[in-house]
Coordinates of C-alpha atoms and ligand atoms in Angstrom, one line a residue:
M12 CA 31.0 -13.9 -1.6
L13 CA 28.6 -12.2 0.7
K14 CA 29.7 -8.6 1.4
A15 CA 26.6 -6.8 2.5
V16 CA 23.1 -7.3 3.9
I17 CA 20.7 -4.5 2.9
F18 CA 17.6 -4.3 5.1
D19 CA 14.2 -2.9 4.6
L20 CA 12.9 -1.3 7.9
D21 CA 9.1 -1.3 8.3
G22 CA 8.0 -4.9 8.9
V23 CA 11.6 -6.4 8.8
I24 CA 13.4 -4.7 11.7
T25 CA 10.3 -3.6 13.7
D26 CA 6.6 -3.7 13.6
T27 CA 6.0 -0.2 12.2
A28 CA 4.1 -1.8 9.2
E29 CA 1.2 -2.2 11.7
W30 CA 1.5 1.5 12.8
H31 CA 1.5 2.7 9.2
Y32 CA -1.7 0.6 8.7
L33 CA -3.4 2.1 11.7
A34 CA -2.6 5.6 10.8
W35 CA -3.6 5.2 7.1
R36 CA -6.8 3.4 8.1
E37 CA -7.8 6.3 10.4
L38 CA -7.2 8.9 7.7
A39 CA -9.0 6.8 5.1
N40 CA -12.0 6.3 7.3
R41 CA -12.2 10.0 8.1
I42 CA -12.6 10.8 4.4
G43 CA -15.1 8.0 4.0
I44 CA -12.9 5.3 2.5
D45 CA -13.2 1.7 3.6
F46 CA -9.8 0.2 4.3
N47 CA -8.8 -3.4 5.2
R48 CA -5.6 -5.3 5.8
E49 CA -5.7 -7.0 2.4
F50 CA -5.6 -3.7 0.6
N51 CA -2.9 -2.5 3.1
E52 CA -0.5 -5.1 1.7
E53 CA -0.4 -3.0 -1.5
L54 CA 0.9 0.0 0.5
K55 CA 3.9 -1.8 2.0
G56 CA 7.2 -0.5 0.6
I57 CA 5.4 2.3 -1.2
S58 CA 6.1 6.0 -0.5
R59 CA 3.8 8.2 1.5
M60 CA 2.4 10.1 -1.4
E61 CA 2.0 7.0 -3.6
S62 CA 0.2 5.3 -0.7
L63 CA -2.2 8.2 -0.4
E64 CA -2.9 8.1 -4.2
K65 CA -3.7 4.4 -4.0
I66 CA -6.1 5.0 -1.1
L67 CA -7.9 7.8 -2.9
A68 CA -8.1 5.7 -6.0
L69 CA -9.6 2.8 -3.9
G70 CA -12.3 5.2 -2.7
G71 CA -12.9 6.7 -6.2
K72 CA -11.7 10.1 -4.9
A73 CA -8.5 10.5 -6.8
D74 CA -9.7 13.7 -8.5
R75 CA -11.5 15.2 -5.5
Y76 CA -8.4 16.8 -3.8
S77 CA -6.0 19.4 -5.0
E78 CA -2.2 18.8 -4.7
T79 CA -2.1 21.0 -1.6
E80 CA -4.9 19.1 0.0
K81 CA -3.2 15.8 -0.7
I82 CA 0.0 17.1 1.0
E83 CA -2.1 18.0 4.0
L84 CA -3.8 14.6 4.1
A85 CA -0.4 12.9 3.9
S86 CA 1.0 15.1 6.6
T87 CA -2.1 14.4 8.8
K88 CA -1.3 10.7 8.5
N89 CA 2.3 11.3 9.2
D90 CA 1.6 13.3 12.3
H91 CA -0.5 10.4 13.7
Y92 CA 2.2 7.9 12.7
V93 CA 5.0 10.0 14.4
Q94 CA 2.7 10.2 17.5
L95 CA 2.6 6.4 17.5
L96 CA 6.4 6.3 17.1
T97 CA 6.9 8.1 20.4
Q98 CA 6.0 4.8 22.2
M99 CA 8.9 3.1 20.4
K100 CA 11.6 1.7 22.7
P101 CA 14.7 -0.4 21.8
D102 CA 12.7 -3.6 22.8
A103 CA 10.5 -3.0 19.8
I104 CA 13.1 -4.5 17.6
F105 CA 11.9 -7.8 16.1
P106 CA 13.3 -11.0 17.6
G107 CA 16.7 -12.1 16.2
I108 CA 17.4 -8.8 14.4
K109 CA 19.8 -7.4 16.9
E110 CA 21.6 -10.7 17.1
L111 CA 21.9 -10.8 13.3
L112 CA 23.3 -7.2 13.2
E113 CA 25.9 -8.3 15.8
E114 CA 26.8 -11.4 13.8
L115 CA 27.2 -9.4 10.6
K116 CA 29.4 -6.8 12.3
A117 CA 31.5 -9.5 13.9
N118 CA 32.0 -11.1 10.5
G119 CA 32.8 -7.9 8.6
V120 CA 29.6 -8.1 6.5
L121 CA 28.5 -4.5 5.7
I122 CA 25.0 -3.4 6.7
G123 CA 22.8 -1.0 4.7
L124 CA 19.2 0.3 5.0
A125 CA 17.0 0.7 2.0
S126 CA 13.7 2.0 3.4
A127 CA 11.1 4.1 1.6
S128 CA 10.4 5.8 4.9
K129 CA 11.5 9.4 5.6
N130 CA 11.1 8.5 9.3
A131 CA 13.8 5.7 9.1
P132 CA 16.7 7.6 10.7
A133 CA 14.5 8.5 13.7
I134 CA 13.3 4.9 14.1
L135 CA 16.9 3.6 14.0
Q136 CA 17.7 6.1 16.7
S137 CA 14.7 5.0 18.9
L138 CA 15.8 1.4 18.5
E139 CA 19.4 2.4 19.3
I140 CA 20.8 0.6 16.3
T141 CA 22.0 3.5 14.1
N142 CA 25.6 2.6 14.6
Y143 CA 25.3 -0.8 13.0
F144 CA 24.5 0.8 9.6
Q145 CA 27.3 1.8 7.2
T146 CA 24.7 3.4 5.0
V147 CA 21.1 4.5 5.2
V148 CA 19.8 5.5 1.9
N149 CA 17.5 8.6 1.9
P150 CA 14.5 7.7 -0.4
D151 CA 14.9 11.2 -1.9
E152 CA 18.3 10.1 -3.2
V153 CA 16.7 7.9 -5.8
E154 CA 14.4 8.6 -8.7
R155 CA 12.1 5.7 -8.5
G156 CA 10.6 4.0 -5.4
K157 CA 10.1 0.3 -4.9
P158 CA 9.3 -1.9 -6.9
A159 CA 12.1 -0.2 -8.9
P160 CA 15.5 -1.5 -7.8
D161 CA 17.0 2.0 -7.4
I162 CA 17.1 2.2 -3.6
F163 CA 18.8 -1.2 -3.3
L164 CA 21.3 -0.4 -6.1
R165 CA 22.1 2.9 -4.4
A166 CA 22.8 1.2 -1.1
A167 CA 25.2 -1.2 -2.8
E168 CA 26.9 1.7 -4.6
K169 CA 27.3 3.6 -1.3
L170 CA 28.8 0.4 0.3
A171 CA 31.1 0.0 -2.7
V172 CA 29.9 -3.6 -3.3
S173 CA 28.4 -5.2 -6.3
P174 CA 24.7 -6.3 -6.2
A175 CA 25.6 -9.9 -6.6
E176 CA 27.5 -9.7 -3.3
C177 CA 24.4 -8.5 -1.5
I178 CA 21.4 -10.0 0.3
G179 CA 18.3 -7.8 0.6
I180 CA 15.7 -8.5 3.2
E181 CA 12.1 -7.4 2.7
D182 CA 8.5 -8.0 3.9
A183 CA 6.8 -6.3 0.9
T184 CA 6.2 -7.9 -2.5
A185 CA 7.3 -4.5 -4.1
G186 CA 10.5 -4.8 -2.1
I187 CA 11.2 -8.4 -3.2
T188 CA 10.7 -7.3 -6.8
A189 CA 13.1 -4.4 -6.2
I190 CA 15.8 -6.7 -4.7
K191 CA 15.5 -9.2 -7.5
D192 CA 15.6 -6.5 -10.2
A193 CA 18.7 -5.1 -8.5
G194 CA 20.4 -8.5 -9.1
M195 CA 20.6 -9.4 -5.4
Y196 CA 19.6 -12.4 -3.3
A197 CA 16.2 -11.8 -1.9
V198 CA 15.1 -12.9 1.6
G199 CA 11.4 -12.5 2.3
V200 CA 9.9 -12.2 5.7
G201 CA 6.3 -13.3 5.7
T202 CA 4.1 -16.1 4.4
I203 CA 5.9 -18.6 2.2
E204 CA 3.3 -18.5 -0.6
K205 CA 3.2 -14.7 -0.8
M206 CA 6.9 -14.3 -0.7
K207 CA 7.7 -17.1 -3.1
Q208 CA 5.2 -15.7 -5.6
A209 CA 6.9 -12.4 -5.3
G210 CA 10.2 -14.1 -6.2
A211 CA 12.0 -14.4 -2.9
D212 CA 15.0 -16.8 -3.0
L213 CA 14.5 -17.7 0.7
V214 CA 11.5 -17.1 3.0
V215 CA 11.4 -16.9 6.7
E216 CA 8.1 -16.6 8.6
D217 CA 9.8 -15.3 11.7
T218 CA 12.8 -12.9 12.0
Q219 CA 14.3 -15.2 14.6
E220 CA 15.2 -17.5 11.6
L221 CA 17.4 -14.8 10.2
V222 CA 20.7 -16.3 11.3
L223 CA 24.0 -15.6 9.5
S224 CA 25.0 -19.3 9.1
V225 CA 21.6 -20.0 7.4
L226 CA 21.9 -16.9 5.2
L227 CA 25.4 -17.8 4.1
R228 CA 24.5 -21.4 3.4
E229 CA 21.6 -20.4 1.2
F230 CA 23.4 -17.5 -0.5
N231 CA 26.4 -19.7 -1.3
Q232 CA 24.4 -22.6 -2.8
Ligands
BG6_30 C1 7.8 2.0 3.9 C2 6.5 1.4 4.3 O1 8.8 1.5 4.5 O2 7.8 3.4 4.1 C3 5.3 2.1 3.7 O3 6.5 0.1 4.0 C4 5.4 3.6 3.9 O4 4.1 1.6 4.2 C5 6.8 4.2 3.4 O5 4.4 4.3 3.3 C6 7.0 5.7 3.6 O6 7.1 5.9 5.0 P1 7.1 7.4 5.7 O7 7.5 7.1 7.1 O8 8.1 8.2 4.9 O9 5.7 7.9 5.5
MG31 MG1 8.6 -3.2 4.8

């Protein structure tokens, strides 16, 4: 029986995935690293410092910066990203997500957030949806980031449900791997080919398709 839906945030609830991309691209370009959307896919779901390491490795500059300089680079990117976030209003929520949160609440299905972002609580506040969530896992609470299942398992633990009673929703391939390895039903938001390849059980190309009756039908099959 479905007891909880555990959401990723960036790219599932709102379009922050695009803002992460813009902020990383500007930082990468500033230090002479070419950066495109295809490479950006690899950063989805990955922590801030891991993203920076991947970008530096892409540019062959992994050894060029000290740990202190890397922290400064990551914080420069975050300052830019947080600046972009100031534009965020409740209408930035993806189509159908608010309706799904309402349906879940009305049907007693618990709601959790399993985002790698340290900015997640502020984003939920800006979107005015904090109150729907029974738990928001702080990424610092778990040892390993996505694609490890830790953050989804922690969300289930905090909600006091078993992983088999959960649906996880993700837009990143690392996130789909995390959900599947947690033993949950994985819903991918994105292109069918990419999400199926990552192991998603159900794929929607548009968040408007995320309707409780559809999720229940597929989950119970
Ligand atoms: C994830 C994003 O949700 O959060 C990643 O998909 C991002 O792209 C990560 O790097 C960490 O976010 P933040 O806000 O803590 O830098
Ligand atoms: Mg995401």
